[in-house]
mmCIF file of C-alpha atoms and ligand atoms in Angstrom:
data_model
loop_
_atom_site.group_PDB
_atom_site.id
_atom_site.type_symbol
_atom_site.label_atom_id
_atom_site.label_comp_id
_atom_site.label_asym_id
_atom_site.label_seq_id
_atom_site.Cartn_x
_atom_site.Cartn_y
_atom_site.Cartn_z
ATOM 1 C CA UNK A 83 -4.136 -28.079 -40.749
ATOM 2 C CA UNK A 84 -4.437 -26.439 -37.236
ATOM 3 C CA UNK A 85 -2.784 -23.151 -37.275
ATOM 4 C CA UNK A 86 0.840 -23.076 -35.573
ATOM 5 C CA UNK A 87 0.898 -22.362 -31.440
ATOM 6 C CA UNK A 88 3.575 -22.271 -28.998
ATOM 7 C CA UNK A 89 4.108 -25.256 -27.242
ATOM 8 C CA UNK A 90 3.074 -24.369 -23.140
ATOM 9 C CA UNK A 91 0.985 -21.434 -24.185
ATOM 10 C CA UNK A 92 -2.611 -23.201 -22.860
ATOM 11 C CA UNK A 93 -0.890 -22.861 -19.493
ATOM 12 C CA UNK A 94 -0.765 -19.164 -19.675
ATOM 13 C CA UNK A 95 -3.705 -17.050 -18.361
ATOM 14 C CA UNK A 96 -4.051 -13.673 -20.216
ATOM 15 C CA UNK A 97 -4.332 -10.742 -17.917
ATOM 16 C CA UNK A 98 -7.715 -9.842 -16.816
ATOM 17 C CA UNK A 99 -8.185 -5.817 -16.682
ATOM 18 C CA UNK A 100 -9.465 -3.692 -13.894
ATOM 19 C CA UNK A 101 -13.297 -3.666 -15.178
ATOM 20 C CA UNK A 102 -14.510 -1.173 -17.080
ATOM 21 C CA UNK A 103 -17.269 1.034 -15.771
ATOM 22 C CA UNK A 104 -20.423 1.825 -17.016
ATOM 23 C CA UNK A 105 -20.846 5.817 -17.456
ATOM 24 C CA UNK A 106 -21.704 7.371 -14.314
ATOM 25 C CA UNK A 107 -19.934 4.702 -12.157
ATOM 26 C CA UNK A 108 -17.234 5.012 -9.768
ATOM 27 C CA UNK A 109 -13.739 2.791 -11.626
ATOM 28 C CA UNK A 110 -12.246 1.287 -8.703
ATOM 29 C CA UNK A 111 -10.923 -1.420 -10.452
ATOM 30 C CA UNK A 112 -7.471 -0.579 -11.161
ATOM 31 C CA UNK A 113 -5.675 1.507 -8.797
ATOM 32 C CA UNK A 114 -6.083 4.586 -11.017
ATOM 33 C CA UNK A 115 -5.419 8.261 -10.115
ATOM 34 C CA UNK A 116 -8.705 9.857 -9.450
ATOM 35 C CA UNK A 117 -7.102 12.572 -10.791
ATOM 36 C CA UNK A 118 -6.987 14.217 -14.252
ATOM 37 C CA UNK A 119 -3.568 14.396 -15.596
ATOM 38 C CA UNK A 120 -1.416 17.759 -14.492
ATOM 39 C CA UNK A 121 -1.971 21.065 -16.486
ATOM 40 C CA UNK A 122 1.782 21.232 -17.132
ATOM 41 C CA UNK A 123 1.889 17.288 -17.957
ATOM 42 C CA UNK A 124 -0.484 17.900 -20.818
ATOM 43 C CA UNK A 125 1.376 20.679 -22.005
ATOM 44 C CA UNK A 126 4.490 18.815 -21.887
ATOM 45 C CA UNK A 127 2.954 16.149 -24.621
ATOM 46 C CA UNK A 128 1.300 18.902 -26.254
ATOM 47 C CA UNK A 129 4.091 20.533 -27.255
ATOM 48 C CA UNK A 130 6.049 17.018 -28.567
ATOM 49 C CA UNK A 131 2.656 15.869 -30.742
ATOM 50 C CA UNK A 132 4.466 17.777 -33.769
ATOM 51 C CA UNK A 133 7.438 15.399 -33.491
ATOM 52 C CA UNK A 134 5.599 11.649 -33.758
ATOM 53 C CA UNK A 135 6.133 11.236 -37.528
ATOM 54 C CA UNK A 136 10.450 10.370 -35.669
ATOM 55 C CA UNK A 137 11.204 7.345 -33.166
ATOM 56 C CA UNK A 138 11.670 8.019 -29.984
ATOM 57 C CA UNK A 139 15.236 7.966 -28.351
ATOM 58 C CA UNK A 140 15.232 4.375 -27.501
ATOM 59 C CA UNK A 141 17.919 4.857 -24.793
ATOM 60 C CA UNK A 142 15.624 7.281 -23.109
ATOM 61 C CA UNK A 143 18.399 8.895 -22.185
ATOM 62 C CA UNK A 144 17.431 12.327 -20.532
ATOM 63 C CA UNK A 145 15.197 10.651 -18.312
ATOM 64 C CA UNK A 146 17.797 7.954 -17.274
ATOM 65 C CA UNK A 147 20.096 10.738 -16.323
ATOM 66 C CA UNK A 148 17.372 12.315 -14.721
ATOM 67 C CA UNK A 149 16.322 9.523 -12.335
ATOM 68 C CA UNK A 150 19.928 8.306 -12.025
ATOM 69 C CA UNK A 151 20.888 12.140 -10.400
ATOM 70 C CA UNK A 152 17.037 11.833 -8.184
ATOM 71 C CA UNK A 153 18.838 8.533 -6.972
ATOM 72 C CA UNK A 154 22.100 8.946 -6.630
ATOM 73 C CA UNK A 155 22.924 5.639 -8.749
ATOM 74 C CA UNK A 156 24.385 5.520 -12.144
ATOM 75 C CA UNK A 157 22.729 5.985 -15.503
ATOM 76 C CA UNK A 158 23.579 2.469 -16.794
ATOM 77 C CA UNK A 159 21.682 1.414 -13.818
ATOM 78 C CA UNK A 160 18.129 2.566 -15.091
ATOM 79 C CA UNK A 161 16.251 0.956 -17.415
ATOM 80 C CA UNK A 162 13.309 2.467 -18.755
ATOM 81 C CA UNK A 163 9.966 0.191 -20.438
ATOM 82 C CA UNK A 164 6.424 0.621 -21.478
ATOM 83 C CA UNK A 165 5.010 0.815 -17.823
ATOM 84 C CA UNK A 166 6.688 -1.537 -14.798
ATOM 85 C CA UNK A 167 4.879 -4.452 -16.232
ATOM 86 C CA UNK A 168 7.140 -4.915 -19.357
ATOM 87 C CA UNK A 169 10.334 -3.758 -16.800
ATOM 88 C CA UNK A 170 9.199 -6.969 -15.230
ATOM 89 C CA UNK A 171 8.922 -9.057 -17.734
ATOM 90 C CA UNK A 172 12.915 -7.317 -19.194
ATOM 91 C CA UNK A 173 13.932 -8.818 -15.858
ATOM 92 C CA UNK A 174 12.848 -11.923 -16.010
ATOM 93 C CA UNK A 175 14.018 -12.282 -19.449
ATOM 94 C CA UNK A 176 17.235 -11.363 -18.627
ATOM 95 C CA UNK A 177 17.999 -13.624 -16.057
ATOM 96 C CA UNK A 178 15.645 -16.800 -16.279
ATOM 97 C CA UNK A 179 14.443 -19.335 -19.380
ATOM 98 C CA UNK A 180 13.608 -22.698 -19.655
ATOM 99 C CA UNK A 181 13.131 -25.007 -16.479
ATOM 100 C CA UNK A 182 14.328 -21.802 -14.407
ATOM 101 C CA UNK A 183 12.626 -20.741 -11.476
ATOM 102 C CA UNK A 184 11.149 -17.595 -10.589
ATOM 103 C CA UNK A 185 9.457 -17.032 -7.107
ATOM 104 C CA UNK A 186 6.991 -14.765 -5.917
ATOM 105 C CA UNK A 187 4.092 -14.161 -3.227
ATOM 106 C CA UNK A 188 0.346 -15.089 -3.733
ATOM 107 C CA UNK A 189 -1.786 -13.374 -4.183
ATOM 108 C CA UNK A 190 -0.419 -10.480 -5.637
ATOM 109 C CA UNK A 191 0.353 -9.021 -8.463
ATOM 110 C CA UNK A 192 -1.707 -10.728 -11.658
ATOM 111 C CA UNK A 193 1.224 -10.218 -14.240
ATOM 112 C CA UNK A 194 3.892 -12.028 -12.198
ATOM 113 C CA UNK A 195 2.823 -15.717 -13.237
ATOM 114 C CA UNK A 196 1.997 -15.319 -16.850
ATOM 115 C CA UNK A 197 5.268 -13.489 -17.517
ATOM 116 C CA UNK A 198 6.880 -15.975 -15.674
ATOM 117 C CA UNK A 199 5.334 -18.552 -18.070
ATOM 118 C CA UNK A 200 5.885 -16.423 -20.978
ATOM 119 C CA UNK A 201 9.499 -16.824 -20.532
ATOM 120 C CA UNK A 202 9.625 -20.223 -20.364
ATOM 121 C CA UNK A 203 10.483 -20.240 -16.639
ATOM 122 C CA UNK A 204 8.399 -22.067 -14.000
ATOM 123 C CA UNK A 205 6.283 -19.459 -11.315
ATOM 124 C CA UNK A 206 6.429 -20.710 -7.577
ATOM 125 C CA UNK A 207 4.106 -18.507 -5.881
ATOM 126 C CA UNK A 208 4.389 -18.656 -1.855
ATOM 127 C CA UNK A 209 1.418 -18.667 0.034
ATOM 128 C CA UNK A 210 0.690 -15.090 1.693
ATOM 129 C CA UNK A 211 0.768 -15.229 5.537
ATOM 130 C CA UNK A 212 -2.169 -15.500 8.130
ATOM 131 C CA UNK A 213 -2.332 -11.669 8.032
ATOM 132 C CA UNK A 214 -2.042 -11.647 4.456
ATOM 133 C CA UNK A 215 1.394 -9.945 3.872
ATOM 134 C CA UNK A 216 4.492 -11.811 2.207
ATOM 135 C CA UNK A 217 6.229 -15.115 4.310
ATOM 136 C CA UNK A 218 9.754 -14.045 3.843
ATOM 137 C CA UNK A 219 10.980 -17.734 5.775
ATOM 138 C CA UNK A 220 8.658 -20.042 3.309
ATOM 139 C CA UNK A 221 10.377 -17.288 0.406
ATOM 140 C CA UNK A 222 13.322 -18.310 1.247
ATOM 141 C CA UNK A 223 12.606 -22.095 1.669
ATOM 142 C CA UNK A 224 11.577 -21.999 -1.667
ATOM 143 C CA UNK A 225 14.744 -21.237 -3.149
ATOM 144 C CA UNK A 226 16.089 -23.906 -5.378
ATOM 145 C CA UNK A 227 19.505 -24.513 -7.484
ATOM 146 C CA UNK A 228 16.777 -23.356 -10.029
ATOM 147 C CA UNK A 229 15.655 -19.823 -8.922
ATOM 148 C CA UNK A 230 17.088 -16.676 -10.613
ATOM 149 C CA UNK A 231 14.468 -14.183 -9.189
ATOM 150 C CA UNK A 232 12.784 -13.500 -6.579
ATOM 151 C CA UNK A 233 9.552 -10.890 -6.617
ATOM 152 C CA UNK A 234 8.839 -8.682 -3.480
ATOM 153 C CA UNK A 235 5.641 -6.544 -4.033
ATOM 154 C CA UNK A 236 5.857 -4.135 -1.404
ATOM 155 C CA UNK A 237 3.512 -2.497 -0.623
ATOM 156 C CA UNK A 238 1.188 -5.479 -2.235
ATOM 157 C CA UNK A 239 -1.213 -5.707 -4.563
ATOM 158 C CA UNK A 240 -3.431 -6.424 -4.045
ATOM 159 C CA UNK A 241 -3.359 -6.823 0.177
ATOM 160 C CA UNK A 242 -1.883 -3.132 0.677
ATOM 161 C CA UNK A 243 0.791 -5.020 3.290
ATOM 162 C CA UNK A 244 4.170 -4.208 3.702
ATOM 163 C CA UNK A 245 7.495 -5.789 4.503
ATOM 164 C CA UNK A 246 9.379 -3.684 6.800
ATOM 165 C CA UNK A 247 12.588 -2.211 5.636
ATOM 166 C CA UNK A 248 14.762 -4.451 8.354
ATOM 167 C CA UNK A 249 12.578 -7.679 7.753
ATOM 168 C CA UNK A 250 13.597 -7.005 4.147
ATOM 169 C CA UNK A 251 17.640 -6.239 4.806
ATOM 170 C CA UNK A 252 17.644 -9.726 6.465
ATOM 171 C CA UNK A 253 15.773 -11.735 3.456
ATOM 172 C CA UNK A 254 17.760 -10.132 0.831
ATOM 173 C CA UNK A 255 20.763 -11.089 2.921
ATOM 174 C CA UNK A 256 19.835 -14.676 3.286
ATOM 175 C CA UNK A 257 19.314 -14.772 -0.429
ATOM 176 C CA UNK A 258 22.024 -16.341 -2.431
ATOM 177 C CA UNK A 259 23.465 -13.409 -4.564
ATOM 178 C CA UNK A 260 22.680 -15.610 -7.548
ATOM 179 C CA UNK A 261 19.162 -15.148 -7.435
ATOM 180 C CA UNK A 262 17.629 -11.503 -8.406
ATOM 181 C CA UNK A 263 15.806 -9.941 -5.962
ATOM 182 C CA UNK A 264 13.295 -7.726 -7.644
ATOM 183 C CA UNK A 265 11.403 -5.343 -5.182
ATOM 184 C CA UNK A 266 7.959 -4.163 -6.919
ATOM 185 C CA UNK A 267 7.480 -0.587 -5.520
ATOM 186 C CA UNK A 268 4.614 0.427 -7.845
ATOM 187 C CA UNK A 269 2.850 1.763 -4.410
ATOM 188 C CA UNK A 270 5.662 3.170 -3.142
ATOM 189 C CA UNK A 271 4.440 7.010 -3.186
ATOM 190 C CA UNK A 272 1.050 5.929 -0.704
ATOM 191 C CA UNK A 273 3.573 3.933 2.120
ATOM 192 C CA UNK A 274 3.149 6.105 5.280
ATOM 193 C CA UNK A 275 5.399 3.385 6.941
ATOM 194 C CA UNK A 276 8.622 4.425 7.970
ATOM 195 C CA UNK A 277 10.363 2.002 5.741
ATOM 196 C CA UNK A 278 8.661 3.273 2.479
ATOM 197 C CA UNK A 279 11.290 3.147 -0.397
ATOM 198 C CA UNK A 280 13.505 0.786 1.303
ATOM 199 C CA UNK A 281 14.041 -0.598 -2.277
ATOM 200 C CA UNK A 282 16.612 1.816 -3.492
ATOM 201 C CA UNK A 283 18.473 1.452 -0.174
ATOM 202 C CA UNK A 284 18.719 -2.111 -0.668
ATOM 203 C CA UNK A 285 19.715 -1.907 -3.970
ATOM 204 C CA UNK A 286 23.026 0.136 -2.675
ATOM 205 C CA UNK A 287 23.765 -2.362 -0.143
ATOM 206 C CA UNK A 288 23.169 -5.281 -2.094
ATOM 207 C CA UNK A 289 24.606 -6.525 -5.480
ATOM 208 C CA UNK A 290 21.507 -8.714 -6.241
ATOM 209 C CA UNK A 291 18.603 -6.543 -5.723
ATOM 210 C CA UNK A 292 16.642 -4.474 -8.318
ATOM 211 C CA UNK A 293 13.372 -2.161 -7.667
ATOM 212 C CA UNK A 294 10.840 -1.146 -9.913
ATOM 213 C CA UNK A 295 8.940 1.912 -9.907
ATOM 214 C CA UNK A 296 6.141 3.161 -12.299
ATOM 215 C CA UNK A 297 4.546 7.004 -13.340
ATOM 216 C CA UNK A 298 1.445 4.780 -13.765
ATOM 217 C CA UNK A 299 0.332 4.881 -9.915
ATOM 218 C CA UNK A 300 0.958 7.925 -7.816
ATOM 219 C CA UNK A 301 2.179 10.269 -11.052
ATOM 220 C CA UNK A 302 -1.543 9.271 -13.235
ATOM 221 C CA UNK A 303 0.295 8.766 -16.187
ATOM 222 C CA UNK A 304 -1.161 4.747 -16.982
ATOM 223 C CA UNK A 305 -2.233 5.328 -20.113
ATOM 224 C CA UNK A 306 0.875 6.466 -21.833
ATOM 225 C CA UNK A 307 2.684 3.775 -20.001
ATOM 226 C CA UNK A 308 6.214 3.954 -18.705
ATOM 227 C CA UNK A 309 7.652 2.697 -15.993
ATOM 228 C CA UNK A 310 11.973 2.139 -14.419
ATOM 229 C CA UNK A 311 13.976 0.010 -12.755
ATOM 230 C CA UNK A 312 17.007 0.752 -10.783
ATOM 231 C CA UNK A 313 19.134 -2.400 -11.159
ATOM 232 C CA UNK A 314 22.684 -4.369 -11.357
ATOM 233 C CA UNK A 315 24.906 -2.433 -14.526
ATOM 234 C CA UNK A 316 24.686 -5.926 -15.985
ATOM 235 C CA UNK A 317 21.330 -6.929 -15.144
ATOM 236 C CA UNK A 318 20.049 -4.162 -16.912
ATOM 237 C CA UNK A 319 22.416 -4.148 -20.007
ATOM 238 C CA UNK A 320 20.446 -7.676 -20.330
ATOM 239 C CA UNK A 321 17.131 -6.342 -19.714
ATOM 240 C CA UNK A 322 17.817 -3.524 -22.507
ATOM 241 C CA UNK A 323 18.607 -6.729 -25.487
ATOM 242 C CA UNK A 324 14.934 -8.200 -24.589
ATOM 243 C CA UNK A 325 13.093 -5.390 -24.259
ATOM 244 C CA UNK A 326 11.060 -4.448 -27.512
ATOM 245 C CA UNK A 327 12.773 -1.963 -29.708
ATOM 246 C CA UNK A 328 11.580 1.840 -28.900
ATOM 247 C CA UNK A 329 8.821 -0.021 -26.696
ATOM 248 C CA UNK A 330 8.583 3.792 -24.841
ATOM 249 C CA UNK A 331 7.221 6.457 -26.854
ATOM 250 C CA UNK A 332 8.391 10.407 -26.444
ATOM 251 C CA UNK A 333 5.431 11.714 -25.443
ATOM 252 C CA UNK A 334 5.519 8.992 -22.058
ATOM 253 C CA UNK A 335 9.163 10.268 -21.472
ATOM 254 C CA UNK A 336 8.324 13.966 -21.880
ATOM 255 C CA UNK A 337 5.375 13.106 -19.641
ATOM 256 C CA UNK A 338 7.451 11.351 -17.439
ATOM 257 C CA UNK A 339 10.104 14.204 -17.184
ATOM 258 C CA UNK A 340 7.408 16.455 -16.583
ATOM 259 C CA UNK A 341 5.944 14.842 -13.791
ATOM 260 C CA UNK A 342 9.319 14.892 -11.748
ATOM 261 C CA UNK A 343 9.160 18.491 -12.191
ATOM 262 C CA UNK A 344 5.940 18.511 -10.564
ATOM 263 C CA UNK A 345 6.446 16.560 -7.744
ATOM 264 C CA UNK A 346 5.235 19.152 -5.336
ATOM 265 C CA UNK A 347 1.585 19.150 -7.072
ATOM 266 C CA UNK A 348 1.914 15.617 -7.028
ATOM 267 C CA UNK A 349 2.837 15.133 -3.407
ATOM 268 C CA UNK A 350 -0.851 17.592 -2.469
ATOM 269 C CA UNK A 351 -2.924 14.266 -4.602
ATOM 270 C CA UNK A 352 -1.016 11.676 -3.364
ATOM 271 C CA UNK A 353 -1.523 12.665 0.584
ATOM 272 C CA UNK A 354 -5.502 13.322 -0.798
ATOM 273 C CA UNK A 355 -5.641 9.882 -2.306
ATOM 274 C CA UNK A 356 -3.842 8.160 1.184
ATOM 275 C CA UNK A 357 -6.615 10.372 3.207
ATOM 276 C CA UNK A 358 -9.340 8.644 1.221
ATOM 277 C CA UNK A 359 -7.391 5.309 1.398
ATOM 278 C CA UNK A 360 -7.765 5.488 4.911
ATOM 279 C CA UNK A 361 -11.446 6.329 5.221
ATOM 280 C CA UNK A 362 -12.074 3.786 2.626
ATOM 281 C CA UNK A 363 -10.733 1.185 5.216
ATOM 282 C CA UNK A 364 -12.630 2.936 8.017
ATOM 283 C CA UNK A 365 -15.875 2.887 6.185
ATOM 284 C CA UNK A 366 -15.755 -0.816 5.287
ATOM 285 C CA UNK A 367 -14.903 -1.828 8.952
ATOM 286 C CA UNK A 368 -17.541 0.357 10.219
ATOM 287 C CA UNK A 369 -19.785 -1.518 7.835
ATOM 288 C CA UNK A 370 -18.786 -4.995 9.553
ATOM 289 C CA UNK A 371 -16.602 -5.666 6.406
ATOM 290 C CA UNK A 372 -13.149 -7.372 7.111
ATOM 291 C CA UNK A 373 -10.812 -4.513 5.539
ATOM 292 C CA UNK A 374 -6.800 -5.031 5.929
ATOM 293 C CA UNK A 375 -4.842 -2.027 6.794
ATOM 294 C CA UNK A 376 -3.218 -0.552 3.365
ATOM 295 C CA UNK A 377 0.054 1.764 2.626
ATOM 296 C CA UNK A 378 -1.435 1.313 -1.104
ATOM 297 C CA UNK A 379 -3.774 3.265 -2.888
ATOM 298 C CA UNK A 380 -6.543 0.575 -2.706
ATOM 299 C CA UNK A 381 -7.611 -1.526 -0.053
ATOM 300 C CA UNK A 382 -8.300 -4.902 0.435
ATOM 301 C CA UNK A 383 -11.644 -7.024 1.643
ATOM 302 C CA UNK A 384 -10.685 -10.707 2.484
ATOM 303 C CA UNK A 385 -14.732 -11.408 2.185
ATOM 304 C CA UNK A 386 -14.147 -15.273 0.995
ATOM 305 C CA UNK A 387 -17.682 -16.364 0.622
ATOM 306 C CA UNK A 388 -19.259 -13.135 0.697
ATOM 307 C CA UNK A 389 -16.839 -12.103 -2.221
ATOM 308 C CA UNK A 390 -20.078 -11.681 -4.736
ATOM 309 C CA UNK A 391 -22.312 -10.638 -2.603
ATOM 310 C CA UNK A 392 -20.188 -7.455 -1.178
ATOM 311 C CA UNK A 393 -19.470 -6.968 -5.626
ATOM 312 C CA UNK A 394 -22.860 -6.898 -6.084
ATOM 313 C CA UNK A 395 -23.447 -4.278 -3.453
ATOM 314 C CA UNK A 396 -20.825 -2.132 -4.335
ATOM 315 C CA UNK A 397 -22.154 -2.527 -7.599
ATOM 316 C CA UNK A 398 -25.673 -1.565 -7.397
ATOM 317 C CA UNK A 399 -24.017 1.526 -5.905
ATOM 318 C CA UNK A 400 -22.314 2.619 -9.002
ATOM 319 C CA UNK A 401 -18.929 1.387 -8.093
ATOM 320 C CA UNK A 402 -16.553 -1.070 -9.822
ATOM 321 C CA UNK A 403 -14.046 -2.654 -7.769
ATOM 322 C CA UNK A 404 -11.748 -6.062 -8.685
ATOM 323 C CA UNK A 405 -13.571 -9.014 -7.068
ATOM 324 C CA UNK A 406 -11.493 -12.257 -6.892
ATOM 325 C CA UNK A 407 -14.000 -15.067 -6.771
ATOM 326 C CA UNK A 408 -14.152 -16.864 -3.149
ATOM 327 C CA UNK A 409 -11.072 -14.750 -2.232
ATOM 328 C CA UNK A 410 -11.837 -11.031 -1.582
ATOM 329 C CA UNK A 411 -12.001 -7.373 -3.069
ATOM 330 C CA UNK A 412 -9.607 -4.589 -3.748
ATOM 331 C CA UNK A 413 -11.035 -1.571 -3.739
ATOM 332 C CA UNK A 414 -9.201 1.503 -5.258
ATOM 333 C CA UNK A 415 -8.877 4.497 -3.708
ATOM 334 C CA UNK A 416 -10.504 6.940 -5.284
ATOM 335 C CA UNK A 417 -11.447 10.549 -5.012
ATOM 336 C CA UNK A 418 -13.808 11.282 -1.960
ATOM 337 C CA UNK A 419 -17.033 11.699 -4.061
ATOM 338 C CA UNK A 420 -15.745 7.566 -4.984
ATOM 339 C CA UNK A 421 -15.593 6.662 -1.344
ATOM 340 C CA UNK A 422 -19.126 8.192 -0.357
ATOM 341 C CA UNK A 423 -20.863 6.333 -2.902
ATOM 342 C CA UNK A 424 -18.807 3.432 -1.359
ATOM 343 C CA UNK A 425 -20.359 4.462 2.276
ATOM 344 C CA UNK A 426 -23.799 4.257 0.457
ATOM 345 C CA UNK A 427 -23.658 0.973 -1.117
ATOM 346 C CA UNK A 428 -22.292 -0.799 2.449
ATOM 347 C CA UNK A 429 -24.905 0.777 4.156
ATOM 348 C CA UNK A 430 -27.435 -1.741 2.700
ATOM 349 C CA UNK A 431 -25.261 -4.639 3.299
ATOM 350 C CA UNK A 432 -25.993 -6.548 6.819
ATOM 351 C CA UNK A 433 -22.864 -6.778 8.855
ATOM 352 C CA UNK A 434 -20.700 -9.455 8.911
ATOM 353 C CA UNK A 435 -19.367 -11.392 11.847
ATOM 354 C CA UNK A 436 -15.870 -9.471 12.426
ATOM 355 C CA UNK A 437 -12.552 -11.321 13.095
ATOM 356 C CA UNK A 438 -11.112 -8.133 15.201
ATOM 357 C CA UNK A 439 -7.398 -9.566 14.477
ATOM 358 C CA UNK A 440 -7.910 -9.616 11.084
ATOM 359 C CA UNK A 441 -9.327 -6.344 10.523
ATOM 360 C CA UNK A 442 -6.183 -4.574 12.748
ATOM 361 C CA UNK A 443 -3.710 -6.350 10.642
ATOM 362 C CA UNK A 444 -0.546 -3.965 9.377
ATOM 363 C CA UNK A 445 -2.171 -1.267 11.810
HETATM 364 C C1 LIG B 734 0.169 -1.442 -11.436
HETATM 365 C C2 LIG B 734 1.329 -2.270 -11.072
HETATM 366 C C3 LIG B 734 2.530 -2.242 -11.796
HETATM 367 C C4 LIG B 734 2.812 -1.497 -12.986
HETATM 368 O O1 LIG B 734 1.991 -0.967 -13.779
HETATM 369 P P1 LIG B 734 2.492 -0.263 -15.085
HETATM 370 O O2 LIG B 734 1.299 0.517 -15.477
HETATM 371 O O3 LIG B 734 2.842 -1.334 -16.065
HETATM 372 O O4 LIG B 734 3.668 0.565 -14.749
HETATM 373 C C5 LIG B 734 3.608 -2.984 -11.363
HETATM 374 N N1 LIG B 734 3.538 -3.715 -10.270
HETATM 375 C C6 LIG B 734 2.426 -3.773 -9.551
HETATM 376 C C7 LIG B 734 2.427 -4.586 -8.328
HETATM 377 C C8 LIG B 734 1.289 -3.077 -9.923
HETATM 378 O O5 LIG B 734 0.178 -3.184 -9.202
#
């Protein structure tokens, strides 16, 4: 007798990680901090390792009252989860099951369709436009009796495009208030834009909006995972009955509570790792390589064909980036020892023919 499955499960794609690198090689594979955690971070969960024989506080309530206070919003508007990716997948959960549908851009992020599936909801991912950033009118013509969310990744991963802060006012206005709009701020911190962090804005103006933020990006805290959301009162009293019981462990809150302390030290690494961004991008177009403008921490090579051949360049040069077959290459950005090597490896590579819009796209 075969051993019991879930009906709809083949159709699910597990979630590939950011490659591993060998030792010695630059990991640009998963929009990491090039950083090593802060002093006073690791003193933070030093001081709480004495206390993991008890559960965490499952409500997570200090930090909740912290962000809710660094928002202005109310407590029983954050929700808390074991990094943004499960704070997704609360969301959908709370608002969408069987036969529902749940819309989003592609490409970007990997998680969106297999949580979508996971939940027994339908994904209808939208086409990215010509310059590779989100088409808010074919969004919105997707929008059936049958969508409860809606996914904005701005910036996106993995293009490094934004939507701009009025451009987004006007979609989340057209958008029936019956449908969640979720908007994925995960690169928030790296936006130089002027409408970085339009999300919580939105959110105030808006009953049907919701933004998710993470420590795992800008703050380096992605391997103790934890991650918010600032959404609807009842929205997230949903998300907290499907999220997994004490899912966020005390040391990723302390960390987390930590980090907002340190927000100064932070904000020195985050304008470092946007500097190197930007060179990143500067060194692949000067290389003849088709780079799109980011306001991410990684940036994006549309090489289509050339896809494994620019991998296996970057490769031989002791970096690992996150190749999409036939598509193109994101390429974290990573500390500035990370982006020479990168410089290195291109400078074997023979140019390619440049489409000039292409390469000033989001400038
Ligand atoms: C990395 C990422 C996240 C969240 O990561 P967590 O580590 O789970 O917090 C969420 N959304 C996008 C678009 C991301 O790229």
């Amino acid at each position: 007798m075969p051993l019991p499955t879930r009906a709809g499960l083949d159709a699910v794609p597990a979630y590939r990680q950011g490659r591993s690198a060998p030792a010695g090689a630059s990991k640009l594979s998963s929009n990491e901090s090039p950083h090593p955690p802060l002093a006073s971070v690791v003193q933070a969960v030093r001081d709480r390792l004495d206390g993991i024989n008890r559960y965490p506080d499952m409500s997570a309530a200090a930090l909740r009252e912290r962000l809710a206070e660094r928002y202005g919003v109310d407590a029983s508007e954050v929700t808390v989860g074991a990094g943004s990716v499960e704070i997704a997948s609360q969301l959908i959960h709370a608002v969408a099951g069987d036969g529902d549908e749940v819309i989003f851009a592609w490409r970007s992020f990997e998680a969106y369709p297999s949580l979508v599936r996971i939940a027994g909801a339908t994904p209808v991912p939208v086409p990215l436009d010509a310059d590779h950033g989100h088409d808010l009118d074919a969004m919105l013509a997707a929008i059936t009796p049958r969508t409860r969310l809606i996914f904005v990744c701005n910036p996106n991963n993995p293009t490094g495009t934004v939507v701009g802060a009025e451009e987004l006012e006007r979609f989340v206005s057209a958008v029936p208030h019956d449908v969640l709009v979720v908007i994925d701020e995960a690169y928030v911190h790296f936006d130089r834009t002027e409408s970085r962090g339009a999300g919580i804005e939105l959110f105030r103006r808006h009953p049907h909006v919701a933004v998710l933020h993470t420590f795992s990006k800008a703050y380096g805290l992605a391997g103790l995972r934890i991650g918010y959301a600032i959404a609807p009162a009842a929205v997230a009293e949903n998300q907290r009955k499907v999220a997994v019981p004490f899912g966020v462990t005390d040391l990723a809150q302390v960390a987390a509570l930590a980090s907002l302390d340190a927000e100064d030290e932070l904000a020195t690494r985050i304008d470092d790792v946007v500097a190197q961004r930007d060179r990143l991008h500067a060194v692949l177009t000067a290389a003849g390589w088709p780079a799109v403008r980011s306001q991410a921490n990684f940036v994006w090579v549309p090489s289509a064909d050339r896809t494994a051949e620019l991998e296996g360049l970057l490769q031989e040069g002791g970096v690992i980036a996150r190749a999409f077959a036939g598509e193109g290459i994101r390429i974290s950005s990573g500390s500035a020892e990370d982006i020479d090597r990168v410089e290195a490896a291109l400078a074997a590579s023979a140019p390619l023919a440049v489409d000039a819009e292409r390469v000033e796209v989001g400038a």
